[in-house]
Amino acid sequence: MKPKIMVSPSVRDDNPGLLEERLSDIAELVFNTFRGSEDIPSEIKDSEAMILGLEPVNKDVLRNFPKLKIIARYGVGYDNVDVSACTKRGIYVTHTPGVLSHAVAELTIGLMICLSRRLVEADNYVRTMWANKHKKFKLEMGTDLYGKTLGIIGLGRIGYEVAVRAKAFGMKIIYYDIERKSEAEKTLEARYVDLETLLKESDFLTIHVPLTSQTRNMIGEKELRLMKPTAYIINTSRGAVIDEEALCRALKECWIAGAGLDVFVSEPLPFNSPLINMRNVVLAPHIGTYTVETRRKMALMCIENVRAVLMGKTPPNPVPEQRGFVFKR
Ligand code: GLV
């Protein structure tokens, strides 16, 4: 009997036929998943591998998968997986770093331009008002990116790619990270500053950190109040890095000028979220990596990791907490 791989259906939908083509020689693929520990279809409980979207895998979920050897996250962030519980059970956790940095960086810049040039309002204006002789509404003027300061929280792989693009636009780069990146400082002419300075000086602020217990709510009321009233915040990392309630107040009371958000505390963003009716925000449905090329590269990376483990080898892309680990099961 071939081992079973549970594949989150979104992974198949993004890459029709690819997983079957590259894995069905060694495994049976089951395109099904779960929402929580109460809701685990019986047909996936004997899976030896998971190719996982954003479904939460905690201890209770793991108990239902006694044969599991690997969770291959289809993405770089793995805050939805309890890595230490996996490590205790000898389950590899892998992710897809690097291949998605360009796509996320491009979306980040896209959100910045959407905000600075009021593109969503401009689109609506053309469709509903521009040709109307009696129009009263005047589209507000935008602002340049050129000459502005971009503050980057987290100058890792994605933050770096954002900086490269922003530099090409003539922006000044400042960054805050738990580690100094001297090489990047030279190539980007980026200045390292503490978080407070970054908040005070940025015209655009973008976040590229993983969600951990240290980064959860790292941007709250105190931090938002330090920002310029003309500043924009962009988040393409994880929603919970920002205290969303404080952000809503900041946007409503104009402590900052606006926000470009691809990620939210609760996804899909509920229709009753105050963000839905705000005009100074641009919203996207967690599409940082959602391009044909990037989603294929991510799937191929998952495939490599799963194949390695099902063939008795160590996976090439373990999460940092499991680097160098060898599980014998
Ligand atoms: C997307 O959210 C990812 O983790 O890559």
Short mmCIF file of C-alpha atoms and ligand atoms in Angstrom, two decimals:
data_model
loop_
_atom_site.label_atom_id
_atom_site.label_comp_id
_atom_site.label_asym_id
_atom_site.label_seq_id
_atom_site.Cartn_x
_atom_site.Cartn_y
_atom_site.Cartn_z
CA MET A 1 0.00 0.00 0.00
CA LYS A 2 1.31 3.42 -0.91
CA PRO A 3 1.62 6.02 1.87
CA LYS A 4 -1.10 8.63 1.92
CA ILE A 5 -0.50 12.37 1.46
CA MET A 6 -3.16 14.81 2.61
CA VAL A 7 -3.13 17.82 0.32
CA SER A 8 -5.01 21.01 1.16
CA PRO A 9 -7.32 21.45 -1.85
CA SER A 10 -6.10 25.00 -2.47
CA VAL A 11 -2.65 23.60 -3.32
CA ARG A 12 -4.15 21.38 -6.03
CA ASP A 13 -6.40 24.16 -7.32
CA ASP A 14 -3.41 26.45 -7.76
CA ASN A 15 -1.39 23.79 -9.61
CA PRO A 16 -3.70 21.51 -11.60
CA GLY A 17 -2.19 18.07 -12.17
CA LEU A 18 1.24 18.92 -10.78
CA LEU A 19 1.06 16.99 -7.53
CA GLU A 20 -0.40 13.90 -9.19
CA GLU A 21 2.31 14.05 -11.87
CA ARG A 22 5.17 14.34 -9.37
CA LEU A 23 4.00 12.24 -6.44
CA SER A 24 1.55 9.55 -7.47
CA ASP A 25 4.37 7.07 -8.25
CA ILE A 26 5.17 6.85 -4.55
CA ALA A 27 1.98 7.92 -2.77
CA GLU A 28 -1.77 8.12 -2.77
CA LEU A 29 -2.92 11.75 -2.79
CA VAL A 30 -6.01 12.77 -0.88
CA PHE A 31 -7.26 16.26 -1.57
CA ASN A 32 -9.01 17.02 1.65
CA THR A 33 -8.26 18.88 4.84
CA PHE A 34 -9.62 19.97 8.21
CA ARG A 35 -10.54 23.16 10.02
CA GLY A 36 -9.66 22.04 13.54
CA SER A 37 -9.32 19.00 15.77
CA GLU A 38 -13.10 18.47 15.89
CA ASP A 39 -13.37 18.26 12.15
CA ILE A 40 -10.90 15.67 10.80
CA PRO A 41 -12.22 13.54 7.93
CA SER A 42 -11.51 9.86 8.63
CA GLU A 43 -10.01 9.32 5.16
CA ILE A 44 -7.02 11.52 6.00
CA LYS A 45 -6.21 10.25 9.51
CA ASP A 46 -3.68 7.66 8.28
CA SER A 47 -1.76 10.24 6.21
CA GLU A 48 2.02 10.06 6.39
CA ALA A 49 2.49 13.49 4.87
CA MET A 50 0.56 16.73 4.67
CA ILE A 51 0.91 19.50 2.13
CA LEU A 52 -0.66 22.20 4.19
CA GLY A 53 -2.20 25.61 3.59
CA LEU A 54 -3.10 27.86 6.51
CA GLU A 55 -5.11 25.33 8.55
CA PRO A 56 -4.02 25.29 12.20
CA VAL A 57 -2.10 22.20 13.31
CA ASN A 58 -1.86 22.01 17.09
CA LYS A 59 -1.36 19.10 19.52
CA ASP A 60 -5.03 18.07 19.31
CA VAL A 61 -4.92 17.89 15.55
CA LEU A 62 -1.65 15.94 15.61
CA ARG A 63 -3.15 13.27 17.88
CA ASN A 64 -5.41 12.32 14.96
CA PHE A 65 -2.47 11.59 12.67
CA PRO A 66 -0.46 8.77 14.26
CA LYS A 67 1.46 7.92 11.05
CA LEU A 68 2.42 11.49 10.12
CA LYS A 69 6.09 12.02 9.17
CA ILE A 70 6.08 15.44 7.54
CA ILE A 71 4.06 18.62 7.35
CA ALA A 72 5.11 20.51 4.24
CA ARG A 73 3.81 24.06 4.61
CA TYR A 74 2.82 25.56 1.27
CA GLY A 75 4.28 28.98 2.16
CA VAL A 76 7.09 30.49 4.16
CA GLY A 77 5.16 31.33 7.36
CA TYR A 78 4.46 28.41 9.67
CA ASP A 79 2.81 30.12 12.65
CA ASN A 80 -0.20 27.82 12.09
CA VAL A 81 1.91 24.76 12.96
CA ASP A 82 2.97 23.83 16.49
CA VAL A 83 6.56 23.03 15.59
CA SER A 84 7.65 21.93 19.06
CA ALA A 85 4.77 19.42 19.26
CA CYS A 86 5.83 18.11 15.83
CA THR A 87 9.46 17.85 16.93
CA LYS A 88 8.43 15.86 20.03
CA ARG A 89 6.56 13.42 17.78
CA GLY A 90 9.40 13.21 15.25
CA ILE A 91 7.45 14.96 12.50
CA TYR A 92 9.38 17.15 10.08
CA VAL A 93 8.01 20.61 9.37
CA THR A 94 9.17 22.22 6.14
CA HIS A 95 8.35 25.48 4.37
CA THR A 96 9.07 27.31 1.10
CA PRO A 97 11.44 30.21 1.76
CA GLY A 98 13.09 32.23 -1.02
CA VAL A 99 10.92 31.26 -4.00
CA LEU A 100 8.14 33.63 -2.99
CA SER A 101 10.09 36.72 -2.00
CA HIS A 102 9.75 38.48 -5.37
CA ALA A 103 5.98 37.99 -5.49
CA VAL A 104 5.44 39.31 -1.96
CA ALA A 105 7.78 42.24 -2.58
CA GLU A 106 5.91 43.11 -5.78
CA LEU A 107 2.57 43.08 -3.98
CA THR A 108 4.01 45.26 -1.22
CA ILE A 109 5.14 47.86 -3.74
CA GLY A 110 1.78 47.52 -5.48
CA LEU A 111 -0.06 48.34 -2.27
CA MET A 112 2.22 51.33 -1.69
CA ILE A 113 1.44 52.71 -5.14
CA CYS A 114 -2.25 51.99 -4.72
CA LEU A 115 -2.19 54.11 -1.59
CA SER A 116 0.12 56.88 -2.76
CA ARG A 117 -1.74 57.37 -6.08
CA ARG A 118 -5.22 56.56 -4.75
CA LEU A 119 -5.69 53.96 -7.46
CA VAL A 120 -8.81 52.33 -6.03
CA GLU A 121 -10.55 55.71 -5.78
CA ALA A 122 -9.22 56.70 -9.21
CA ASP A 123 -10.66 53.56 -10.77
CA ASN A 124 -14.01 54.21 -9.17
CA TYR A 125 -13.90 57.86 -10.28
CA VAL A 126 -13.40 56.90 -13.93
CA ARG A 127 -16.23 54.37 -13.80
CA THR A 128 -18.75 56.60 -12.06
CA MET A 129 -17.84 60.30 -12.26
CA TRP A 130 -15.12 61.45 -14.65
CA ALA A 131 -17.36 62.07 -17.66
CA ASN A 132 -20.15 63.63 -15.61
CA LYS A 133 -20.27 67.38 -16.43
CA HIS A 134 -21.93 68.21 -13.14
CA LYS A 135 -19.54 66.28 -10.97
CA LYS A 136 -18.82 67.78 -7.57
CA PHE A 137 -16.27 65.28 -6.30
CA LYS A 138 -12.64 66.02 -7.04
CA LEU A 139 -10.13 63.21 -6.79
CA GLU A 140 -7.58 64.08 -4.14
CA MET A 141 -4.00 64.49 -5.29
CA GLY A 142 -1.56 61.65 -4.65
CA THR A 143 1.96 61.76 -3.24
CA ASP A 144 5.32 60.73 -4.72
CA LEU A 145 7.24 57.72 -3.53
CA TYR A 146 10.38 59.40 -4.86
CA GLY A 147 12.36 61.01 -2.06
CA LYS A 148 10.21 59.46 0.68
CA THR A 149 11.47 57.30 3.53
CA LEU A 150 10.50 53.64 3.58
CA GLY A 151 10.78 51.99 6.98
CA ILE A 152 11.13 48.22 6.83
CA ILE A 153 10.53 46.05 9.88
CA GLY A 154 12.39 42.81 9.19
CA LEU A 155 15.11 42.97 6.55
CA GLY A 156 15.05 39.25 5.74
CA ARG A 157 14.58 37.73 2.31
CA ILE A 158 11.27 39.52 1.57
CA GLY A 159 12.16 42.81 3.29
CA TYR A 160 15.36 42.90 1.25
CA GLU A 161 13.49 42.46 -2.06
CA VAL A 162 11.09 45.25 -1.09
CA ALA A 163 14.07 47.50 -0.34
CA VAL A 164 15.70 46.76 -3.72
CA ARG A 165 12.51 47.83 -5.50
CA ALA A 166 11.93 50.87 -3.30
CA LYS A 167 15.49 52.03 -3.90
CA ALA A 168 14.83 51.87 -7.64
CA PHE A 169 11.95 54.29 -7.00
CA GLY A 170 14.34 56.74 -5.32
CA MET A 171 13.18 56.07 -1.76
CA LYS A 172 15.41 56.29 1.29
CA ILE A 173 15.54 53.02 3.22
CA ILE A 174 15.65 52.66 6.98
CA TYR A 175 15.11 49.36 8.74
CA TYR A 176 14.68 47.70 12.08
CA ASP A 177 15.45 44.04 12.71
CA ILE A 178 16.55 41.92 15.65
CA GLU A 179 19.79 41.40 13.70
CA ARG A 180 21.85 43.98 11.88
CA LYS A 181 22.35 43.21 8.18
CA SER A 182 25.65 44.93 7.38
CA GLU A 183 25.94 43.57 3.84
CA ALA A 184 22.41 44.70 2.96
CA GLU A 185 23.08 48.09 4.57
CA LYS A 186 25.87 48.62 2.06
CA THR A 187 24.08 47.40 -1.07
CA LEU A 188 20.84 49.22 -0.25
CA GLU A 189 22.39 52.25 1.45
CA ALA A 190 19.95 51.36 4.21
CA ARG A 191 20.21 52.85 7.69
CA TYR A 192 19.63 50.69 10.76
CA VAL A 193 17.46 52.43 13.38
CA ASP A 194 15.59 51.41 16.52
CA LEU A 195 11.85 50.75 16.25
CA GLU A 196 10.87 54.10 17.73
CA THR A 197 12.96 56.05 15.22
CA LEU A 198 11.61 53.93 12.40
CA LEU A 199 8.03 54.66 13.41
CA LYS A 200 8.72 58.39 13.70
CA GLU A 201 10.66 58.80 10.43
CA SER A 202 8.84 56.53 7.96
CA ASP A 203 6.55 57.92 5.27
CA PHE A 204 5.73 54.32 4.37
CA LEU A 205 6.20 51.51 6.83
CA THR A 206 6.18 47.87 5.75
CA ILE A 207 6.33 44.74 7.89
CA HIS A 208 8.17 41.56 6.93
CA VAL A 209 8.55 39.49 10.08
CA PRO A 210 7.18 36.05 10.92
CA LEU A 211 4.39 35.84 13.47
CA THR A 212 5.88 34.63 16.76
CA SER A 213 5.18 35.33 20.42
CA GLN A 214 7.67 38.23 20.14
CA THR A 215 6.08 39.81 17.07
CA ARG A 216 2.39 39.32 17.91
CA ASN A 217 0.86 42.82 18.33
CA MET A 218 4.29 44.45 17.96
CA ILE A 219 2.51 47.41 16.34
CA GLY A 220 -0.14 48.62 18.78
CA GLU A 221 -1.60 51.95 19.86
CA LYS A 222 1.68 53.26 21.28
CA GLU A 223 3.56 52.50 18.08
CA LEU A 224 0.83 53.83 15.76
CA ARG A 225 0.71 57.09 17.70
CA LEU A 226 4.41 57.60 17.03
CA MET A 227 3.87 57.53 13.25
CA LYS A 228 3.45 60.64 11.09
CA PRO A 229 -0.17 61.56 10.32
CA THR A 230 0.84 61.45 6.65
CA ALA A 231 2.34 57.96 6.88
CA TYR A 232 1.02 54.74 5.38
CA ILE A 233 1.44 51.26 6.85
CA ILE A 234 1.62 48.16 4.65
CA ASN A 235 1.29 44.62 5.94
CA THR A 236 1.87 41.56 3.79
CA SER A 237 3.23 39.36 6.62
CA ARG A 238 0.65 38.21 9.17
CA GLY A 239 -2.34 40.18 10.44
CA ALA A 240 -1.68 39.57 14.13
CA VAL A 241 1.66 41.40 13.99
CA ILE A 242 -0.51 44.53 14.18
CA ASP A 243 -3.12 45.07 16.89
CA GLU A 244 -6.00 45.32 14.42
CA GLU A 245 -8.32 47.15 16.80
CA ALA A 246 -5.71 49.82 17.43
CA LEU A 247 -5.09 50.06 13.69
CA CYS A 248 -8.80 50.63 13.04
CA ARG A 249 -8.80 53.45 15.57
CA ALA A 250 -5.65 54.92 14.04
CA LEU A 251 -7.26 54.90 10.59
CA LYS A 252 -10.60 56.24 11.77
CA GLU A 253 -9.09 59.02 13.88
CA CYS A 254 -6.37 59.77 11.27
CA TRP A 255 -3.31 59.16 13.47
CA ILE A 256 -1.94 57.81 10.15
CA ALA A 257 -2.97 58.44 6.54
CA GLY A 258 -3.83 54.92 5.47
CA ALA A 259 -3.01 51.24 5.26
CA GLY A 260 -2.45 48.58 2.62
CA LEU A 261 -3.34 45.19 4.05
CA ASP A 262 -3.05 41.72 2.56
CA VAL A 263 -3.32 39.88 5.89
CA PHE A 264 -5.73 40.06 8.81
CA VAL A 265 -6.15 38.67 12.30
CA SER A 266 -9.13 36.67 11.07
CA GLU A 267 -9.19 35.42 7.48
CA PRO A 268 -11.31 35.71 5.44
CA LEU A 269 -11.79 39.25 6.76
CA PRO A 270 -15.36 39.30 8.17
CA PHE A 271 -17.79 41.61 6.38
CA ASN A 272 -18.48 43.35 9.70
CA SER A 273 -14.84 44.39 10.13
CA PRO A 274 -14.59 48.20 10.37
CA LEU A 275 -11.84 47.99 7.73
CA ILE A 276 -14.38 47.04 5.08
CA ASN A 277 -15.96 50.52 5.01
CA MET A 278 -12.83 52.61 5.37
CA ARG A 279 -11.76 54.68 2.39
CA ASN A 280 -8.15 55.12 3.49
CA VAL A 281 -7.30 51.43 3.22
CA VAL A 282 -6.54 49.12 0.33
CA LEU A 283 -7.39 45.51 1.06
CA ALA A 284 -6.24 42.27 -0.57
CA PRO A 285 -7.28 38.69 0.30
CA HIS A 286 -3.88 37.25 1.38
CA ILE A 287 -2.47 37.09 -2.16
CA GLY A 288 1.20 37.89 -1.48
CA THR A 289 2.38 34.68 -3.16
CA TYR A 290 -0.62 34.21 -5.44
CA THR A 291 1.01 34.26 -8.88
CA VAL A 292 1.24 31.42 -11.38
CA GLU A 293 5.02 31.25 -11.26
CA THR A 294 5.42 31.53 -7.50
CA ARG A 295 2.66 29.11 -6.55
CA ARG A 296 4.23 26.53 -8.89
CA LYS A 297 7.67 26.99 -7.32
CA MET A 298 6.13 26.65 -3.87
CA ALA A 299 4.35 23.43 -4.85
CA LEU A 300 7.55 22.01 -6.33
CA MET A 301 9.38 22.77 -3.10
CA CYS A 302 6.67 21.00 -1.07
CA ILE A 303 6.91 18.03 -3.44
CA GLU A 304 10.70 17.80 -2.95
CA ASN A 305 10.32 17.89 0.83
CA VAL A 306 7.59 15.28 0.91
CA ARG A 307 9.39 12.98 -1.55
CA ALA A 308 12.58 13.14 0.49
CA VAL A 309 10.84 12.18 3.73
CA LEU A 310 8.70 9.43 2.21
CA MET A 311 11.89 7.99 0.67
CA GLY A 312 13.54 7.92 4.12
CA LYS A 313 15.71 11.03 3.64
CA THR A 314 15.83 14.34 5.46
CA PRO A 315 13.87 17.17 3.81
CA PRO A 316 15.80 19.98 2.09
CA ASN A 317 13.78 22.86 3.58
CA PRO A 318 13.14 22.27 7.28
CA VAL A 319 11.93 25.21 9.36
CA PRO A 320 14.81 26.88 11.25
CA GLU A 321 13.84 25.20 14.56
CA GLN A 322 14.47 21.79 12.97
CA ARG A 323 17.62 22.56 11.00
CA GLY A 324 19.99 19.57 11.11
CA PHE A 325 17.42 17.28 12.75
CA VAL A 326 17.15 13.66 11.71
CA PHE A 327 14.05 11.77 12.85
CA LYS A 328 14.15 7.98 12.73
CA ARG A 329 10.64 6.56 12.49
C1 GLV B 1 2.06 33.13 2.95
O1 GLV B 1 1.31 33.61 3.72
C2 GLV B 1 3.23 32.38 3.31
O2 GLV B 1 3.36 32.00 4.49
O3 GLV B 1 4.05 32.13 2.44
#
